[in-house]
PDB file of C-alpha atoms in Angstrom:
ATOM      1  CA  LEU A 429     -20.872  -8.666   2.627  1.00  0.00           C
ATOM      2  CA  ARG A 430     -17.214  -9.656   2.470  1.00  0.00           C
ATOM      3  CA  LEU A 431     -16.631  -9.384  -1.230  1.00  0.00           C
ATOM      4  CA  GLY A 432     -14.277 -11.182  -3.503  1.00  0.00           C
ATOM      5  CA  SER A 433     -10.680 -12.258  -3.157  1.00  0.00           C
ATOM      6  CA  GLU A 434      -7.324 -10.514  -3.188  1.00  0.00           C
ATOM      7  CA  SER A 435      -8.081  -7.812  -5.738  1.00  0.00           C
ATOM      8  CA  LYS A 436      -7.181  -4.177  -5.328  1.00  0.00           C
ATOM      9  CA  LEU A 437     -10.503  -3.083  -6.814  1.00  0.00           C
ATOM     10  CA  LEU A 438     -12.918  -5.034  -4.628  1.00  0.00           C
ATOM     11  CA  LEU A 439     -14.635  -3.097  -1.882  1.00  0.00           C
ATOM     12  CA  ASP A 440     -14.581  -4.434   1.655  1.00  0.00           C
ATOM     13  CA  PRO A 441     -16.781  -3.285   4.550  1.00  0.00           C
ATOM     14  CA  LEU A 442     -13.768  -3.454   6.869  1.00  0.00           C
ATOM     15  CA  LEU A 443     -12.211  -0.533   5.024  1.00  0.00           C
ATOM     16  CA  ASP A 444     -14.931   1.091   2.914  1.00  0.00           C
ATOM     17  CA  ALA A 445     -18.182   2.933   3.437  1.00  0.00           C
ATOM     18  CA  ILE A 446     -20.459   1.283   0.881  1.00  0.00           C
ATOM     19  CA  ALA A 447     -23.649   2.523  -0.782  1.00  0.00           C
ATOM     20  CA  THR A 448     -25.846  -0.071  -2.508  1.00  0.00           C
ATOM     21  CA  ILE A 449     -27.484   0.841  -5.832  1.00  0.00           C
ATOM     22  CA  LYS A 450     -30.626  -1.220  -6.414  1.00  0.00           C
ATOM     23  CA  LEU A 451     -32.312  -1.572  -9.810  1.00  0.00           C
ATOM     24  CA  ASP A 452     -35.933  -2.365 -10.570  1.00  0.00           C
ATOM     25  CA  PRO A 453     -36.750  -6.116 -10.566  1.00  0.00           C
ATOM     26  CA  ASP A 454     -35.742  -7.945 -13.762  1.00  0.00           C
ATOM     27  CA  THR A 455     -33.717  -4.910 -14.851  1.00  0.00           C
ATOM     28  CA  VAL A 456     -30.103  -5.035 -15.971  1.00  0.00           C
ATOM     29  CA  VAL A 457     -27.678  -2.306 -17.017  1.00  0.00           C
ATOM     30  CA  ASN A 458     -25.154  -2.791 -19.784  1.00  0.00           C
ATOM     31  CA  GLY A 459     -21.522  -2.356 -18.812  1.00  0.00           C
ATOM     32  CA  ASP A 460     -21.031   0.367 -21.422  1.00  0.00           C
ATOM     33  CA  VAL A 461     -23.800   2.413 -19.791  1.00  0.00           C
ATOM     34  CA  ALA A 462     -22.305   1.865 -16.341  1.00  0.00           C
ATOM     35  CA  ILE A 463     -18.837   2.914 -17.532  1.00  0.00           C
ATOM     36  CA  ALA A 464     -20.254   6.114 -19.041  1.00  0.00           C
ATOM     37  CA  ALA A 465     -21.947   6.866 -15.704  1.00  0.00           C
ATOM     38  CA  LEU A 466     -18.789   6.485 -13.585  1.00  0.00           C
ATOM     39  CA  PRO A 467     -17.646   9.566 -11.645  1.00  0.00           C
ATOM     40  CA  SER A 468     -15.073  11.646 -13.508  1.00  0.00           C
ATOM     41  CA  THR A 469     -12.636  11.294 -10.603  1.00  0.00           C
ATOM     42  CA  ARG A 470     -12.214   8.186  -8.462  1.00  0.00           C
ATOM     43  CA  ARG A 471     -11.300  10.175  -5.358  1.00  0.00           C
ATOM     44  CA  VAL A 472     -13.245  11.739  -2.514  1.00  0.00           C
ATOM     45  CA  ASP A 473     -10.963  14.332  -0.978  1.00  0.00           C
ATOM     46  CA  ASN A 474      -7.818  12.145  -0.678  1.00  0.00           C
ATOM     47  CA  LYS A 475      -9.631   8.794  -0.357  1.00  0.00           C
ATOM     48  CA  ALA A 476     -10.137   6.201  -3.072  1.00  0.00           C
ATOM     49  CA  LEU A 477     -13.635   5.865  -4.555  1.00  0.00           C
ATOM     50  CA  ALA A 478     -14.682   2.715  -6.420  1.00  0.00           C
ATOM     51  CA  VAL A 479     -17.766   1.445  -8.232  1.00  0.00           C
ATOM     52  CA  GLU A 480     -18.564  -2.249  -8.645  1.00  0.00           C
ATOM     53  CA  GLY A 481     -21.316  -4.065 -10.449  1.00  0.00           C
ATOM     54  CA  HIS A 482     -22.916  -7.423  -9.680  1.00  0.00           C
ATOM     55  CA  ASN A 483     -22.483  -9.391 -12.912  1.00  0.00           C
ATOM     56  CA  HIS A 484     -25.891 -10.792 -13.857  1.00  0.00           C
ATOM     57  CA  ALA A 485     -24.398 -13.840 -15.590  1.00  0.00           C
ATOM     58  CA  THR A 486     -21.564 -14.803 -13.219  1.00  0.00           C
ATOM     59  CA  GLY A 487     -22.813 -13.444  -9.889  1.00  0.00           C
ATOM     60  CA  VAL A 488     -19.404 -11.849  -9.284  1.00  0.00           C
ATOM     61  CA  TRP A 489     -18.798  -8.302  -8.073  1.00  0.00           C
ATOM     62  CA  GLU A 490     -16.405  -6.530 -10.442  1.00  0.00           C
ATOM     63  CA  PRO A 491     -15.532  -3.127 -11.903  1.00  0.00           C
ATOM     64  CA  PRO A 492     -18.002  -2.454 -14.748  1.00  0.00           C
ATOM     65  CA  ALA A 493     -16.778  -3.988 -17.997  1.00  0.00           C
ATOM     66  CA  ARG A 494     -17.940  -3.490 -21.559  1.00  0.00           C
ATOM     67  CA  GLY A 495     -20.320  -6.116 -22.902  1.00  0.00           C
ATOM     68  CA  GLN A 496     -21.388  -7.331 -19.447  1.00  0.00           C
ATOM     69  CA  GLN A 497     -24.747  -6.873 -17.749  1.00  0.00           C
ATOM     70  CA  TYR A 498     -25.292  -5.888 -14.116  1.00  0.00           C
ATOM     71  CA  ASP A 499     -28.311  -6.265 -11.834  1.00  0.00           C
ATOM     72  CA  GLN A 500     -27.065  -4.040  -8.995  1.00  0.00           C
ATOM     73  CA  PHE A 501     -24.129  -1.825  -8.095  1.00  0.00           C
ATOM     74  CA  GLN A 502     -22.263  -0.534  -5.093  1.00  0.00           C
ATOM     75  CA  VAL A 503     -20.206   2.613  -4.638  1.00  0.00           C
ATOM     76  CA  GLY A 504     -17.608   2.738  -1.888  1.00  0.00           C
ATOM     77  CA  VAL A 505     -15.146   5.194  -0.408  1.00  0.00           C
ATOM     78  CA  GLN A 506     -12.153   4.272   1.729  1.00  0.00           C
ATOM     79  CA  LEU A 507     -12.625   5.156   5.392  1.00  0.00           C
ATOM     80  CA  ALA A 508      -8.980   5.859   6.224  1.00  0.00           C
ATOM     81  CA  ASN A 509      -5.490   5.971   4.764  1.00  0.00           C
ATOM     82  CA  ARG A 510      -2.167   7.591   5.609  1.00  0.00           C
ATOM     83  CA  SER A 511      -3.747  11.005   5.145  1.00  0.00           C
ATOM     84  CA  GLY A 512      -6.211  10.383   7.974  1.00  0.00           C
ATOM     85  CA  ALA A 513      -9.873   9.508   8.408  1.00  0.00           C
ATOM     86  CA  LEU A 514     -12.853  10.229   6.176  1.00  0.00           C
ATOM     87  CA  ASN A 515     -14.726  13.220   7.616  1.00  0.00           C
ATOM     88  CA  GLU A 516     -18.270  14.588   7.255  1.00  0.00           C
ATOM     89  CA  TYR A 517     -17.285  16.743   4.287  1.00  0.00           C
ATOM     90  CA  GLY A 518     -15.806  13.744   2.480  1.00  0.00           C
ATOM     91  CA  PHE A 519     -18.847  11.619   3.260  1.00  0.00           C
ATOM     92  CA  SER A 520     -21.130  14.301   1.815  1.00  0.00           C
ATOM     93  CA  GLU A 521     -19.083  14.325  -1.383  1.00  0.00           C
ATOM     94  CA  PHE A 522     -19.281  10.531  -1.485  1.00  0.00           C
ATOM     95  CA  THR A 523     -23.086  10.748  -1.137  1.00  0.00           C
ATOM     96  CA  LEU A 524     -23.323  13.163  -4.065  1.00  0.00           C
ATOM     97  CA  LYS A 525     -21.200  10.955  -6.316  1.00  0.00           C
ATOM     98  CA  ALA A 526     -23.069   7.778  -5.373  1.00  0.00           C
ATOM     99  CA  GLN A 527     -26.424   9.461  -5.989  1.00  0.00           C
ATOM    100  CA  ALA A 528     -25.272  10.861  -9.333  1.00  0.00           C
ATOM    101  CA  PHE A 529     -24.176   7.389 -10.463  1.00  0.00           C
ATOM    102  CA  ALA A 530     -27.481   5.887  -9.284  1.00  0.00           C
ATOM    103  CA  ASP A 531     -29.406   8.487 -11.276  1.00  0.00           C
ATOM    104  CA  GLN A 532     -27.423   7.693 -14.432  1.00  0.00           C
ATOM    105  CA  VAL A 533     -28.222   3.951 -14.227  1.00  0.00           C
ATOM    106  CA  ASN A 534     -31.850   4.511 -13.109  1.00  0.00           C
ATOM    107  CA  GLY A 535     -31.176   2.949  -9.722  1.00  0.00           C
ATOM    108  CA  THR A 536     -31.964   3.788  -6.110  1.00  0.00           C
ATOM    109  CA  ALA A 537     -29.089   4.572  -3.786  1.00  0.00           C
ATOM    110  CA  TYR A 538     -29.135   3.258  -0.226  1.00  0.00           C
ATOM    111  CA  MET A 539     -26.533   5.153   1.765  1.00  0.00           C
ATOM    112  CA  PRO A 540     -24.932   4.055   5.054  1.00  0.00           C
ATOM    113  CA  ASP A 541     -25.375   6.282   8.098  1.00  0.00           C
ATOM    114  CA  MET A 542     -22.923   9.173   8.000  1.00  0.00           C
ATOM    115  CA  ALA A 543     -22.358   9.404  11.768  1.00  0.00           C
ATOM    116  CA  GLU A 544     -21.624   5.683  12.025  1.00  0.00           C
ATOM    117  CA  GLU A 545     -19.241   5.651   9.064  1.00  0.00           C
ATOM    118  CA  VAL A 546     -17.332   8.748  10.183  1.00  0.00           C
ATOM    119  CA  ALA A 547     -16.979   7.218  13.650  1.00  0.00           C
ATOM    120  CA  ARG A 548     -15.695   3.986  12.075  1.00  0.00           C
ATOM    121  CA  ALA A 549     -13.229   6.004  10.015  1.00  0.00           C
ATOM    122  CA  ARG A 550     -11.845   7.764  13.093  1.00  0.00           C
ATOM    123  CA  GLU A 551     -11.517   4.521  15.033  1.00  0.00           C
ATOM    124  CA  LEU A 552      -9.749   2.846  12.120  1.00  0.00           C
ATOM    125  CA  ASP A 553      -7.351   5.771  11.789  1.00  0.00           C
ATOM    126  CA  GLN A 554      -6.576   5.618  15.523  1.00  0.00           C
ATOM    127  CA  PHE A 555      -5.878   1.897  15.206  1.00  0.00           C
ATOM    128  CA  ALA A 556      -3.666   2.234  12.135  1.00  0.00           C
ATOM    129  CA  SER A 557      -1.587   5.322  12.954  1.00  0.00           C
ATOM    130  CA  PRO A 558       0.720   3.716  15.561  1.00  0.00           C
ATOM    131  CA  LEU A 559       1.177   0.639  13.362  1.00  0.00           C
ATOM    132  CA  ASP A 560       2.400   2.526  10.279  1.00  0.00           C
ATOM    133  CA  ALA A 561       6.009   1.402  10.533  1.00  0.00           C
ATOM    134  CA  ARG A 562       8.662   2.377   8.011  1.00  0.00           C
ATOM    135  CA  LEU A 563      12.101   1.103   9.012  1.00  0.00           C
ATOM    136  CA  SER A 564      15.321   2.444   7.524  1.00  0.00           C
ATOM    137  CA  PHE A 565      19.027   1.725   7.934  1.00  0.00           C
ATOM    138  CA  LEU A 566      21.711   4.018   6.548  1.00  0.00           C
ATOM    139  CA  LEU A 567      24.829   2.395   5.114  1.00  0.00           C
ATOM    140  CA  ARG A 568      27.692   4.896   5.156  1.00  0.00           C
ATOM    141  CA  ALA A 569      31.049   4.580   3.480  1.00  0.00           C
ATOM    142  CA  ARG A 570      33.817   4.469   6.084  1.00  0.00           C
ATOM    143  CA  GLN A 571      36.507   6.063   3.950  1.00  0.00           C
ATOM    144  CA  VAL A 572      36.256   5.914   0.155  1.00  0.00           C
ATOM    145  CA  ALA A 573      33.001   6.747  -1.621  1.00  0.00           C
ATOM    146  CA  TRP A 574      31.298   4.044  -3.705  1.00  0.00           C
ATOM    147  CA  SER A 575      30.540   4.424  -7.380  1.00  0.00           C
ATOM    148  CA  SER A 576      26.981   3.796  -8.624  1.00  0.00           C
ATOM    149  CA  GLY A 577      28.248   0.938 -10.741  1.00  0.00           C
ATOM    150  CA  TYR A 578      29.962  -0.725  -7.780  1.00  0.00           C
ATOM    151  CA  LEU A 579      26.873  -0.243  -5.600  1.00  0.00           C
ATOM    152  CA  HIS A 580      24.648  -1.846  -8.243  1.00  0.00           C
ATOM    153  CA  GLN A 581      27.012  -4.776  -8.556  1.00  0.00           C
ATOM    154  CA  CYS A 582      27.100  -5.399  -4.804  1.00  0.00           C
ATOM    155  CA  ALA A 583      23.322  -4.996  -4.327  1.00  0.00           C
ATOM    156  CA  ALA A 584      22.533  -7.218  -7.308  1.00  0.00           C
ATOM    157  CA  HIS A 585      24.482 -10.007  -5.623  1.00  0.00           C
ATOM    158  CA  TYR A 586      21.784 -10.056  -2.920  1.00  0.00           C
ATOM    159  CA  GLY A 587      18.856  -9.992  -5.335  1.00  0.00           C
ATOM    160  CA  PHE A 588      18.241  -6.267  -5.850  1.00  0.00           C
ATOM    161  CA  VAL A 589      17.129  -5.046  -9.264  1.00  0.00           C
ATOM    162  CA  PRO A 590      16.814  -1.484 -10.630  1.00  0.00           C
ATOM    163  CA  GLY A 591      13.616   0.290  -9.549  1.00  0.00           C
ATOM    164  CA  MET A 592      11.394   2.588 -11.570  1.00  0.00           C
ATOM    165  CA  LEU A 593      13.227   5.734 -10.444  1.00  0.00           C
ATOM    166  CA  PRO A 594      16.917   6.659 -10.733  1.00  0.00           C
ATOM    167  CA  GLY A 595      18.785   5.985  -7.513  1.00  0.00           C
ATOM    168  CA  ARG A 596      16.438   3.237  -6.382  1.00  0.00           C
ATOM    169  CA  MET A 597      16.839  -0.531  -6.349  1.00  0.00           C
ATOM    170  CA  VAL A 598      14.328  -3.036  -4.979  1.00  0.00           C
ATOM    171  CA  LEU A 599      14.332  -6.581  -3.657  1.00  0.00           C
ATOM    172  CA  PRO A 600      11.338  -8.202  -5.406  1.00  0.00           C
ATOM    173  CA  ALA A 601       8.673 -10.067  -3.435  1.00  0.00           C
ATOM    174  CA  SER A 602       8.373 -13.823  -3.780  1.00  0.00           C
ATOM    175  CA  VAL A 603       4.919 -13.315  -5.364  1.00  0.00           C
ATOM    176  CA  GLU A 604       5.023 -11.433  -8.667  1.00  0.00           C
ATOM    177  CA  GLY A 605       3.097  -8.172  -8.568  1.00  0.00           C
ATOM    178  CA  ASN A 606       3.395  -7.645  -4.810  1.00  0.00           C
ATOM    179  CA  PRO A 607       5.292  -4.622  -3.455  1.00  0.00           C
ATOM    180  CA  PRO A 608       9.056  -5.122  -3.065  1.00  0.00           C
ATOM    181  CA  ILE A 609      10.375  -6.576   0.171  1.00  0.00           C
ATOM    182  CA  LEU A 610      13.041  -3.891   0.563  1.00  0.00           C
ATOM    183  CA  SER A 611      14.194  -0.792  -1.264  1.00  0.00           C
ATOM    184  CA  LEU A 612      17.690   0.656  -1.518  1.00  0.00           C
ATOM    185  CA  GLU A 613      17.974   4.346  -2.372  1.00  0.00           C
ATOM    186  CA  TYR A 614      20.887   6.667  -3.005  1.00  0.00           C
ATOM    187  CA  ASP A 615      21.709  10.027  -4.546  1.00  0.00           C
ATOM    188  CA  THR A 616      19.771  10.604  -7.781  1.00  0.00           C
ATOM    189  CA  GLN A 617      22.554  12.711  -9.339  1.00  0.00           C
ATOM    190  CA  ALA A 618      25.012   9.865  -8.867  1.00  0.00           C
ATOM    191  CA  ALA A 619      22.524   7.473 -10.472  1.00  0.00           C
ATOM    192  CA  LEU A 620      22.205   9.777 -13.508  1.00  0.00           C
ATOM    193  CA  ALA A 621      25.938  10.405 -13.941  1.00  0.00           C
ATOM    194  CA  ASP A 622      27.328   9.913 -17.448  1.00  0.00           C
ATOM    195  CA  ASP A 623      29.982   7.561 -16.097  1.00  0.00           C
ATOM    196  CA  LEU A 624      28.572   5.435 -13.272  1.00  0.00           C
ATOM    197  CA  GLU A 625      32.040   4.242 -12.339  1.00  0.00           C
ATOM    198  CA  LYS A 626      33.138   7.809 -11.578  1.00  0.00           C
ATOM    199  CA  SER A 627      30.060   8.852  -9.603  1.00  0.00           C
ATOM    200  CA  ALA A 628      30.398   9.190  -5.828  1.00  0.00           C
ATOM    201  CA  VAL A 629      27.926   7.671  -3.346  1.00  0.00           C
ATOM    202  CA  TYR A 630      28.631   8.186   0.355  1.00  0.00           C
ATOM    203  CA  GLU A 631      25.498   6.608   1.827  1.00  0.00           C
ATOM    204  CA  VAL A 632      22.510   4.476   0.860  1.00  0.00           C
ATOM    205  CA  VAL A 633      19.170   4.009   2.621  1.00  0.00           C
ATOM    206  CA  LEU A 634      17.804   0.495   3.066  1.00  0.00           C
ATOM    207  CA  THR A 635      14.051   0.646   3.781  1.00  0.00           C
ATOM    208  CA  LEU A 636      11.243  -1.714   4.763  1.00  0.00           C
ATOM    209  CA  GLU A 637       7.603  -0.585   4.506  1.00  0.00           C
ATOM    210  CA  VAL A 638       6.297  -2.986   7.163  1.00  0.00           C
ATOM    211  CA  PRO A 639       2.539  -3.005   6.367  1.00  0.00           C
ATOM    212  CA  TYR A 640       3.243  -3.658   2.670  1.00  0.00           C
ATOM    213  CA  VAL A 641       5.210  -6.892   3.078  1.00  0.00           C
ATOM    214  CA  ALA A 642       3.815 -10.231   4.227  1.00  0.00           C
ATOM    215  CA  ARG A 643       5.083 -11.529   7.546  1.00  0.00           C
ATOM    216  CA  GLU A 644       6.109 -14.756   5.819  1.00  0.00           C
ATOM    217  CA  GLU A 645       8.746 -12.903   3.803  1.00  0.00           C
ATOM    218  CA  GLN A 646      10.826 -12.451   6.989  1.00  0.00           C
ATOM    219  CA  ALA A 647      11.602  -9.003   5.644  1.00  0.00           C
ATOM    220  CA  PHE A 648      13.289  -7.503   8.699  1.00  0.00           C
ATOM    221  CA  ALA A 649      15.560 -10.510   9.184  1.00  0.00           C
ATOM    222  CA  ARG A 650      16.581 -10.212   5.542  1.00  0.00           C
ATOM    223  CA  MET A 651      17.045  -6.467   5.938  1.00  0.00           C
ATOM    224  CA  CYS A 652      19.466  -7.013   8.825  1.00  0.00           C
ATOM    225  CA  GLU A 653      21.320  -9.774   6.986  1.00  0.00           C
ATOM    226  CA  ILE A 654      21.687  -7.705   3.819  1.00  0.00           C
ATOM    227  CA  ALA A 655      22.734  -4.581   5.738  1.00  0.00           C
ATOM    228  CA  HIS A 656      25.508  -6.527   7.465  1.00  0.00           C
ATOM    229  CA  ALA A 657      26.604  -8.159   4.209  1.00  0.00           C
ATOM    230  CA  LEU A 658      26.702  -4.904   2.234  1.00  0.00           C
ATOM    231  CA  ALA A 659      28.505  -3.097   5.045  1.00  0.00           C
ATOM    232  CA  ASN A 660      31.099  -5.873   5.081  1.00  0.00           C
ATOM    233  CA  ASP A 661      31.450  -6.041   1.275  1.00  0.00           C
ATOM    234  CA  MET A 662      31.698  -2.286   0.760  1.00  0.00           C
ATOM    235  CA  ASN A 663      33.560  -1.272   3.946  1.00  0.00           C
ATOM    236  CA  GLY A 664      30.602   0.631   5.323  1.00  0.00           C
ATOM    237  CA  THR A 665      28.872   1.090   8.648  1.00  0.00           C
ATOM    238  CA  ILE A 666      25.195   0.755   9.622  1.00  0.00           C
ATOM    239  CA  VAL A 667      23.673   3.805  11.332  1.00  0.00           C
ATOM    240  CA  ASP A 668      20.243   5.291  12.025  1.00  0.00           C
ATOM    241  CA  GLY A 669      18.902   8.608  10.767  1.00  0.00           C
ATOM    242  CA  GLU A 670      20.808  10.497  13.472  1.00  0.00           C
ATOM    243  CA  GLY A 671      24.105   8.836  12.694  1.00  0.00           C
ATOM    244  CA  ARG A 672      24.136   6.450  15.672  1.00  0.00           C
ATOM    245  CA  HIS A 673      25.597   2.999  15.114  1.00  0.00           C
ATOM    246  CA  ILE A 674      22.950   0.238  14.993  1.00  0.00           C
ATOM    247  CA  THR A 675      24.000  -2.813  16.973  1.00  0.00           C
ATOM    248  CA  ASP A 676      22.811  -6.408  16.794  1.00  0.00           C
ATOM    249  CA  GLU A 677      21.003  -5.793  20.087  1.00  0.00           C
ATOM    250  CA  ASP A 678      19.138  -2.870  18.506  1.00  0.00           C
ATOM    251  CA  MET A 679      18.078  -5.084  15.626  1.00  0.00           C
ATOM    252  CA  GLN A 680      16.884  -7.805  18.005  1.00  0.00           C
ATOM    253  CA  ALA A 681      14.773  -5.294  19.945  1.00  0.00           C
ATOM    254  CA  ILE A 682      13.199  -3.994  16.739  1.00  0.00           C
ATOM    255  CA  SER A 683      12.453  -7.552  15.632  1.00  0.00           C
ATOM    256  CA  GLN A 684      10.579  -8.265  18.860  1.00  0.00           C
ATOM    257  CA  ASP A 685       8.538  -5.069  18.527  1.00  0.00           C
ATOM    258  CA  LEU A 686       7.624  -6.023  14.969  1.00  0.00           C
ATOM    259  CA  GLU A 687       6.140  -9.327  16.077  1.00  0.00           C
ATOM    260  CA  GLY A 688       3.646  -7.428  18.230  1.00  0.00           C
ATOM    261  CA  LEU A 689       2.840  -5.087  15.352  1.00  0.00           C
ATOM    262  CA  TYR A 690       2.197  -8.020  13.012  1.00  0.00           C
ATOM    263  CA  ASP A 691      -0.099  -9.587  15.617  1.00  0.00           C
ATOM    264  CA  GLN A 692      -2.135  -6.391  15.982  1.00  0.00           C
ATOM    265  CA  LEU A 693      -2.592  -6.002  12.241  1.00  0.00           C
ATOM    266  CA  GLN A 694      -3.620  -9.627  11.854  1.00  0.00           C
ATOM    267  CA  SER A 695      -6.089  -9.390  14.751  1.00  0.00           C
ATOM    268  CA  ARG A 696      -8.137  -6.886  12.727  1.00  0.00           C
ATOM    269  CA  ASP A 697      -7.826  -8.725   9.377  1.00  0.00           C
ATOM    270  CA  PHE A 698      -5.287  -6.200   8.080  1.00  0.00           C
ATOM    271  CA  ALA A 699      -2.399  -8.667   7.935  1.00  0.00           C
ATOM    272  CA  ALA A 700       0.827  -7.099   6.662  1.00  0.00           C
ATOM    273  CA  GLY A 701       1.158  -7.539   2.912  1.00  0.00           C
ATOM    274  CA  SER A 702      -2.573  -8.102   2.344  1.00  0.00           C
ATOM    275  CA  VAL A 703      -4.531  -5.962  -0.093  1.00  0.00           C
ATOM    276  CA  LEU A 704      -6.464  -4.445   2.807  1.00  0.00           C
ATOM    277  CA  ALA A 705      -3.269  -3.472   4.640  1.00  0.00           C
ATOM    278  CA  ARG A 706      -1.716  -1.977   1.516  1.00  0.00           C
ATOM    279  CA  ARG A 707      -4.876   0.057   0.928  1.00  0.00           C
ATOM    280  CA  LEU A 708      -5.148   1.202   4.559  1.00  0.00           C
ATOM    281  CA  PHE A 709      -1.525   2.379   4.579  1.00  0.00           C
ATOM    282  CA  SER A 710      -1.622   3.936   1.102  1.00  0.00           C
TER     283      SER A 710
END
């Protein structure tokens, strides 16, 4: 089963171990009953757990909803994320939660094989770990510190908007609701100063979370362009985390490496920016 479209809640056998919950023939379960039966926590260890029902009227897999009727269910746990692979202990906890849900809806749980799923989890983690790229440039003031107000003004000129947290601005994705293309972060105390024009910022961090942003956004090219523009506008310099100057040749080399990374992700149906990629690298 390859279920559904680009929804964060839909399980996918590429990334999830999935237990099927069968009901007796001609039996349906009301959504209110299914919701009451959901596990109290939607986590197994540090992995996401989800329950979906097969809507009897529409034939669509979806999170249980009030007023709907379901003729079967599935419970899934994510095989791997940034914290590592699902292990035997986590799979056992998943089995207990799936069985408890099945009991509550008077269904029969059909569990996948633990050894196979744990092996899949380890292989997926080994694939993903070297591809988990987070790129950052530091913009440092050459002489005079920047004020928060001045920094906001300059960044806004290139499309950045205030983020959810103080000291963070983001460049929104072209598709509403997707993760930002880039983030720009600086000292929180300066962001919370009573007078933003008198606050002092000596460096900002421009970051790209590669697996979160679609290849089509040309995020790294935009990151380089914006870094150069801000450095020019604000009399700053572009350095790495160890203070070494980043040259155009460095940027070109990184760009070439990224193309290979994008190809590897796409070859396994975890294309950068997709729901599956964002879940795998969560």
